[in-house]
Amino acid sequence: MKAMQKILPTLLLATSALTVNAADDFDGLKQAIAGKHRSAEHKARDKYRHPQQTLEFFDVKNDMTVVEIWPGGGWYTEILAPYLKGNGKLVAAHFSQDAELPYFKNTVDQYIDKLKAQPNLYGKVELTVLQPPQYLQIAPDGSADRVLTFRNVHNWMKTDQAAIVFKAMYNALKPGGILGVVEHRSNTLKPQDPKAESGYVSEDYVIALARNAGFEFLAKSDINANSKDTKDYPDGVWSLPPALKLKDKDRKKYLSIGESDRMTIKFIKPTGLKAALFGNGLSRL
């Protein structure tokens, strides 16, 4: 009985510490999302991108090493960098500054300028390069707790690079690490265009890409779903905001629809024998 009395306070203290840490983690993410460093324009997109729910679904914690794939102008970086800077690390796998396409070069240059402009927020962000097929080492093998990609799969499909990018993401993760994918979701009744010219991709296609790279499916969510998206526009997904590629043509219509219907899926890198087999390039068990 005395032994039990000694154990119970210890257990209560441990449980209390876990509760406090979980609360601190939740508050830290909430504060990063509400931060004054984020522009009103970026915050206006929260209702479509649901950063709090999305990052919680991907089980991102503030002491993790997180790789953000092709962060673009840094919409998610603005949230992840301050959230992780104290105890974790954000690795931004961006375009190459030597890229031939002006869009790639200009985007990464602007992103670097953004990081340099606020070193108190972004000074600890580690920049790496993902430019398939030349540059695929987004992080040291087995070093990341989470790899996150937001609306990028269709771009890799367009250049026939999706399979090798998924393998690069697999390699970067620790066994047991999670890959989080958000992507424009296509109509399931239509066959998948292997080039994804419309910008839309089927969930089954993304799941197959992940599984072929060695991942196991964990779960999916409708956090970022939009039932108003009919997915049949003249300029594909870019007809919708924020791109509004058709400019003033049917602008009110597209604004009323909002941003695209999106899948939100997480995969896990297996542990043990399965991970070893895929690391050697062998077929799935």
Short mmCIF file of N, CA and C in Angstrom, two decimals, residues 41-125:
data_model
loop_
_atom_site.label_atom_id
_atom_site.label_comp_id
_atom_site.label_asym_id
_atom_site.label_seq_id
_atom_site.Cartn_x
_atom_site.Cartn_y
_atom_site.Cartn_z
N GLU A 41 -4.30 39.70 -45.63
CA GLU A 41 -4.58 38.90 -46.83
C GLU A 41 -4.35 37.42 -46.57
N HIS A 42 -3.28 37.10 -45.88
CA HIS A 42 -2.99 35.70 -45.58
C HIS A 42 -3.98 35.13 -44.57
N LYS A 43 -4.31 35.92 -43.56
CA LYS A 43 -5.27 35.46 -42.55
C LYS A 43 -6.65 35.23 -43.15
N ALA A 44 -6.98 35.99 -44.19
CA ALA A 44 -8.29 35.84 -44.84
C ALA A 44 -8.43 34.46 -45.49
N ARG A 45 -7.32 33.80 -45.76
CA ARG A 45 -7.37 32.47 -46.38
C ARG A 45 -7.47 31.35 -45.36
N ASP A 46 -7.41 31.68 -44.08
CA ASP A 46 -7.51 30.65 -43.04
C ASP A 46 -8.82 29.88 -43.14
N LYS A 47 -9.89 30.55 -43.57
CA LYS A 47 -11.19 29.88 -43.64
C LYS A 47 -11.23 28.81 -44.73
N TYR A 48 -10.29 28.88 -45.66
CA TYR A 48 -10.18 27.85 -46.70
C TYR A 48 -9.08 26.83 -46.39
N ARG A 49 -8.01 27.28 -45.73
CA ARG A 49 -6.85 26.43 -45.53
C ARG A 49 -6.79 25.78 -44.14
N HIS A 50 -7.55 26.32 -43.20
CA HIS A 50 -7.71 25.71 -41.87
C HIS A 50 -6.38 25.25 -41.26
N PRO A 51 -5.45 26.18 -41.04
CA PRO A 51 -4.12 25.77 -40.58
C PRO A 51 -4.11 25.07 -39.23
N GLN A 52 -4.92 25.54 -38.28
CA GLN A 52 -4.94 24.92 -36.96
C GLN A 52 -5.36 23.45 -37.05
N GLN A 53 -6.50 23.22 -37.70
CA GLN A 53 -7.02 21.85 -37.79
C GLN A 53 -6.12 20.97 -38.65
N THR A 54 -5.56 21.55 -39.71
CA THR A 54 -4.71 20.76 -40.61
C THR A 54 -3.43 20.30 -39.92
N LEU A 55 -2.75 21.21 -39.23
CA LEU A 55 -1.51 20.85 -38.55
C LEU A 55 -1.76 19.92 -37.37
N GLU A 56 -2.91 20.09 -36.72
CA GLU A 56 -3.26 19.15 -35.64
C GLU A 56 -3.56 17.76 -36.21
N PHE A 57 -4.21 17.71 -37.37
CA PHE A 57 -4.49 16.42 -38.01
C PHE A 57 -3.19 15.71 -38.39
N PHE A 58 -2.20 16.49 -38.83
CA PHE A 58 -0.90 15.91 -39.17
C PHE A 58 -0.05 15.67 -37.93
N ASP A 59 -0.59 15.98 -36.76
CA ASP A 59 0.05 15.73 -35.47
C ASP A 59 1.42 16.40 -35.39
N VAL A 60 1.48 17.66 -35.81
CA VAL A 60 2.71 18.44 -35.75
C VAL A 60 2.87 19.00 -34.34
N LYS A 61 4.02 18.76 -33.71
CA LYS A 61 4.32 19.26 -32.38
C LYS A 61 5.50 20.23 -32.45
N ASN A 62 5.59 21.10 -31.43
CA ASN A 62 6.56 22.18 -31.51
C ASN A 62 8.01 21.77 -31.26
N ASP A 63 8.24 20.49 -30.93
CA ASP A 63 9.61 20.02 -30.74
C ASP A 63 10.09 19.12 -31.88
N MET A 64 9.38 19.16 -32.99
CA MET A 64 9.69 18.26 -34.11
C MET A 64 10.55 18.95 -35.16
N THR A 65 11.20 18.11 -35.99
CA THR A 65 11.83 18.58 -37.22
C THR A 65 10.81 18.39 -38.34
N VAL A 66 10.40 19.50 -38.93
CA VAL A 66 9.34 19.49 -39.94
C VAL A 66 9.92 20.01 -41.26
N VAL A 67 9.70 19.26 -42.33
CA VAL A 67 10.11 19.69 -43.67
C VAL A 67 8.87 20.18 -44.42
N GLU A 68 8.91 21.43 -44.84
CA GLU A 68 7.84 21.97 -45.68
C GLU A 68 8.32 21.95 -47.12
N ILE A 69 7.57 21.26 -47.96
CA ILE A 69 7.96 21.08 -49.36
C ILE A 69 7.42 22.22 -50.22
N TRP A 70 8.30 22.83 -51.00
CA TRP A 70 7.95 23.92 -51.92
C TRP A 70 7.02 24.93 -51.23
N PRO A 71 7.55 25.69 -50.30
CA PRO A 71 6.73 26.60 -49.51
C PRO A 71 6.24 27.84 -50.24
N GLY A 72 6.60 28.02 -51.53
CA GLY A 72 6.09 29.15 -52.29
C GLY A 72 6.49 30.46 -51.65
N GLY A 73 5.49 31.32 -51.41
CA GLY A 73 5.75 32.61 -50.80
C GLY A 73 5.84 32.57 -49.29
N GLY A 74 5.55 31.41 -48.69
CA GLY A 74 5.73 31.26 -47.26
C GLY A 74 4.47 31.35 -46.43
N TRP A 75 3.33 31.05 -47.02
CA TRP A 75 2.06 31.14 -46.27
C TRP A 75 2.11 30.25 -45.02
N TYR A 76 2.48 29.00 -45.18
CA TYR A 76 2.57 28.11 -44.03
C TYR A 76 3.85 28.34 -43.23
N THR A 77 4.90 28.83 -43.88
CA THR A 77 6.13 29.13 -43.16
C THR A 77 5.88 30.17 -42.07
N GLU A 78 5.00 31.12 -42.35
CA GLU A 78 4.67 32.17 -41.38
C GLU A 78 4.10 31.58 -40.09
N ILE A 79 3.51 30.41 -40.19
CA ILE A 79 2.94 29.73 -39.02
C ILE A 79 3.94 28.75 -38.42
N LEU A 80 4.56 27.95 -39.26
CA LEU A 80 5.44 26.89 -38.78
C LEU A 80 6.73 27.42 -38.17
N ALA A 81 7.31 28.46 -38.76
CA ALA A 81 8.61 28.96 -38.27
C ALA A 81 8.53 29.47 -36.83
N PRO A 82 7.61 30.36 -36.49
CA PRO A 82 7.56 30.79 -35.08
C PRO A 82 7.09 29.69 -34.14
N TYR A 83 6.27 28.79 -34.64
CA TYR A 83 5.78 27.69 -33.80
C TYR A 83 6.91 26.74 -33.42
N LEU A 84 7.84 26.50 -34.34
CA LEU A 84 8.89 25.50 -34.14
C LEU A 84 10.21 26.08 -33.63
N LYS A 85 10.38 27.39 -33.68
CA LYS A 85 11.72 27.95 -33.48
C LYS A 85 12.30 27.71 -32.08
N GLY A 86 11.44 27.53 -31.08
CA GLY A 86 11.94 27.35 -29.73
C GLY A 86 12.53 25.99 -29.47
N ASN A 87 11.81 24.93 -29.83
CA ASN A 87 12.22 23.57 -29.50
C ASN A 87 12.39 22.64 -30.71
N GLY A 88 11.87 23.05 -31.85
CA GLY A 88 11.93 22.20 -33.04
C GLY A 88 12.76 22.84 -34.14
N LYS A 89 12.50 22.40 -35.37
CA LYS A 89 13.22 22.95 -36.52
C LYS A 89 12.34 22.87 -37.77
N LEU A 90 12.34 23.97 -38.54
CA LEU A 90 11.65 23.98 -39.82
C LEU A 90 12.68 23.94 -40.94
N VAL A 91 12.54 22.95 -41.81
CA VAL A 91 13.36 22.84 -43.02
C VAL A 91 12.46 23.18 -44.21
N ALA A 92 12.85 24.17 -44.98
CA ALA A 92 12.07 24.58 -46.16
C ALA A 92 12.77 24.06 -47.41
N ALA A 93 12.16 23.08 -48.05
CA ALA A 93 12.72 22.50 -49.28
C ALA A 93 12.12 23.25 -50.47
N HIS A 94 12.87 24.22 -50.96
CA HIS A 94 12.34 25.16 -51.96
C HIS A 94 12.97 24.89 -53.33
N PHE A 95 12.61 25.75 -54.30
CA PHE A 95 13.20 25.67 -55.63
C PHE A 95 14.69 26.01 -55.56
N SER A 96 15.39 25.64 -56.61
CA SER A 96 16.80 26.00 -56.72
C SER A 96 16.95 27.44 -57.20
N GLN A 97 17.90 28.17 -56.62
CA GLN A 97 18.18 29.53 -57.11
C GLN A 97 18.82 29.51 -58.49
N ASP A 98 19.27 28.34 -58.92
CA ASP A 98 19.84 28.19 -60.26
C ASP A 98 18.82 27.69 -61.27
N ALA A 99 17.55 27.65 -60.89
CA ALA A 99 16.51 27.12 -61.77
C ALA A 99 16.42 27.93 -63.06
N GLU A 100 16.14 27.23 -64.15
CA GLU A 100 16.05 27.89 -65.45
C GLU A 100 14.76 28.70 -65.58
N LEU A 101 13.67 28.20 -65.01
CA LEU A 101 12.40 28.91 -65.12
C LEU A 101 12.41 30.15 -64.24
N PRO A 102 12.12 31.32 -64.80
CA PRO A 102 12.11 32.56 -64.01
C PRO A 102 11.16 32.49 -62.80
N TYR A 103 10.02 31.81 -62.96
CA TYR A 103 9.07 31.72 -61.84
C TYR A 103 9.74 31.05 -60.64
N PHE A 104 10.44 29.95 -60.87
CA PHE A 104 11.11 29.25 -59.77
C PHE A 104 12.14 30.15 -59.10
N LYS A 105 12.99 30.77 -59.91
CA LYS A 105 14.07 31.60 -59.37
C LYS A 105 13.51 32.80 -58.62
N ASN A 106 12.52 33.48 -59.20
CA ASN A 106 11.95 34.67 -58.57
C ASN A 106 11.26 34.31 -57.26
N THR A 107 10.55 33.17 -57.25
CA THR A 107 9.82 32.77 -56.06
C THR A 107 10.76 32.45 -54.90
N VAL A 108 11.82 31.70 -55.18
CA VAL A 108 12.74 31.35 -54.09
C VAL A 108 13.53 32.58 -53.64
N ASP A 109 13.87 33.47 -54.55
CA ASP A 109 14.57 34.70 -54.17
C ASP A 109 13.71 35.55 -53.24
N GLN A 110 12.43 35.67 -53.57
CA GLN A 110 11.50 36.44 -52.73
C GLN A 110 11.33 35.78 -51.36
N TYR A 111 11.31 34.46 -51.36
CA TYR A 111 11.18 33.72 -50.10
C TYR A 111 12.39 33.96 -49.21
N ILE A 112 13.58 33.93 -49.78
CA ILE A 112 14.80 34.17 -49.02
C ILE A 112 14.81 35.60 -48.47
N ASP A 113 14.37 36.54 -49.28
CA ASP A 113 14.28 37.93 -48.82
C ASP A 113 13.32 38.04 -47.63
N LYS A 114 12.25 37.29 -47.70
CA LYS A 114 11.26 37.28 -46.61
C LYS A 114 11.91 36.76 -45.32
N LEU A 115 12.66 35.69 -45.42
CA LEU A 115 13.33 35.13 -44.24
C LEU A 115 14.33 36.12 -43.65
N LYS A 116 15.09 36.76 -44.51
CA LYS A 116 16.13 37.68 -44.06
C LYS A 116 15.53 38.94 -43.43
N ALA A 117 14.34 39.33 -43.87
CA ALA A 117 13.72 40.57 -43.40
C ALA A 117 13.28 40.48 -41.94
N GLN A 118 13.01 39.27 -41.44
CA GLN A 118 12.56 39.10 -40.06
C GLN A 118 13.32 37.95 -39.40
N PRO A 119 14.59 38.17 -39.09
CA PRO A 119 15.41 37.10 -38.52
C PRO A 119 14.91 36.61 -37.17
N ASN A 120 14.20 37.44 -36.44
CA ASN A 120 13.66 36.99 -35.15
C ASN A 120 12.61 35.91 -35.33
N LEU A 121 11.93 35.93 -36.47
CA LEU A 121 10.92 34.90 -36.77
C LEU A 121 11.49 33.75 -37.58
N TYR A 122 12.32 34.08 -38.58
CA TYR A 122 12.71 33.09 -39.58
C TYR A 122 14.20 32.76 -39.57
N GLY A 123 14.94 33.30 -38.61
CA GLY A 123 16.38 33.11 -38.61
C GLY A 123 16.83 31.68 -38.45
N LYS A 124 15.98 30.82 -37.88
CA LYS A 124 16.36 29.43 -37.68
C LYS A 124 15.85 28.49 -38.77
N VAL A 125 15.15 29.03 -39.76
CA VAL A 125 14.67 28.18 -40.86
C VAL A 125 15.85 27.69 -41.68
#
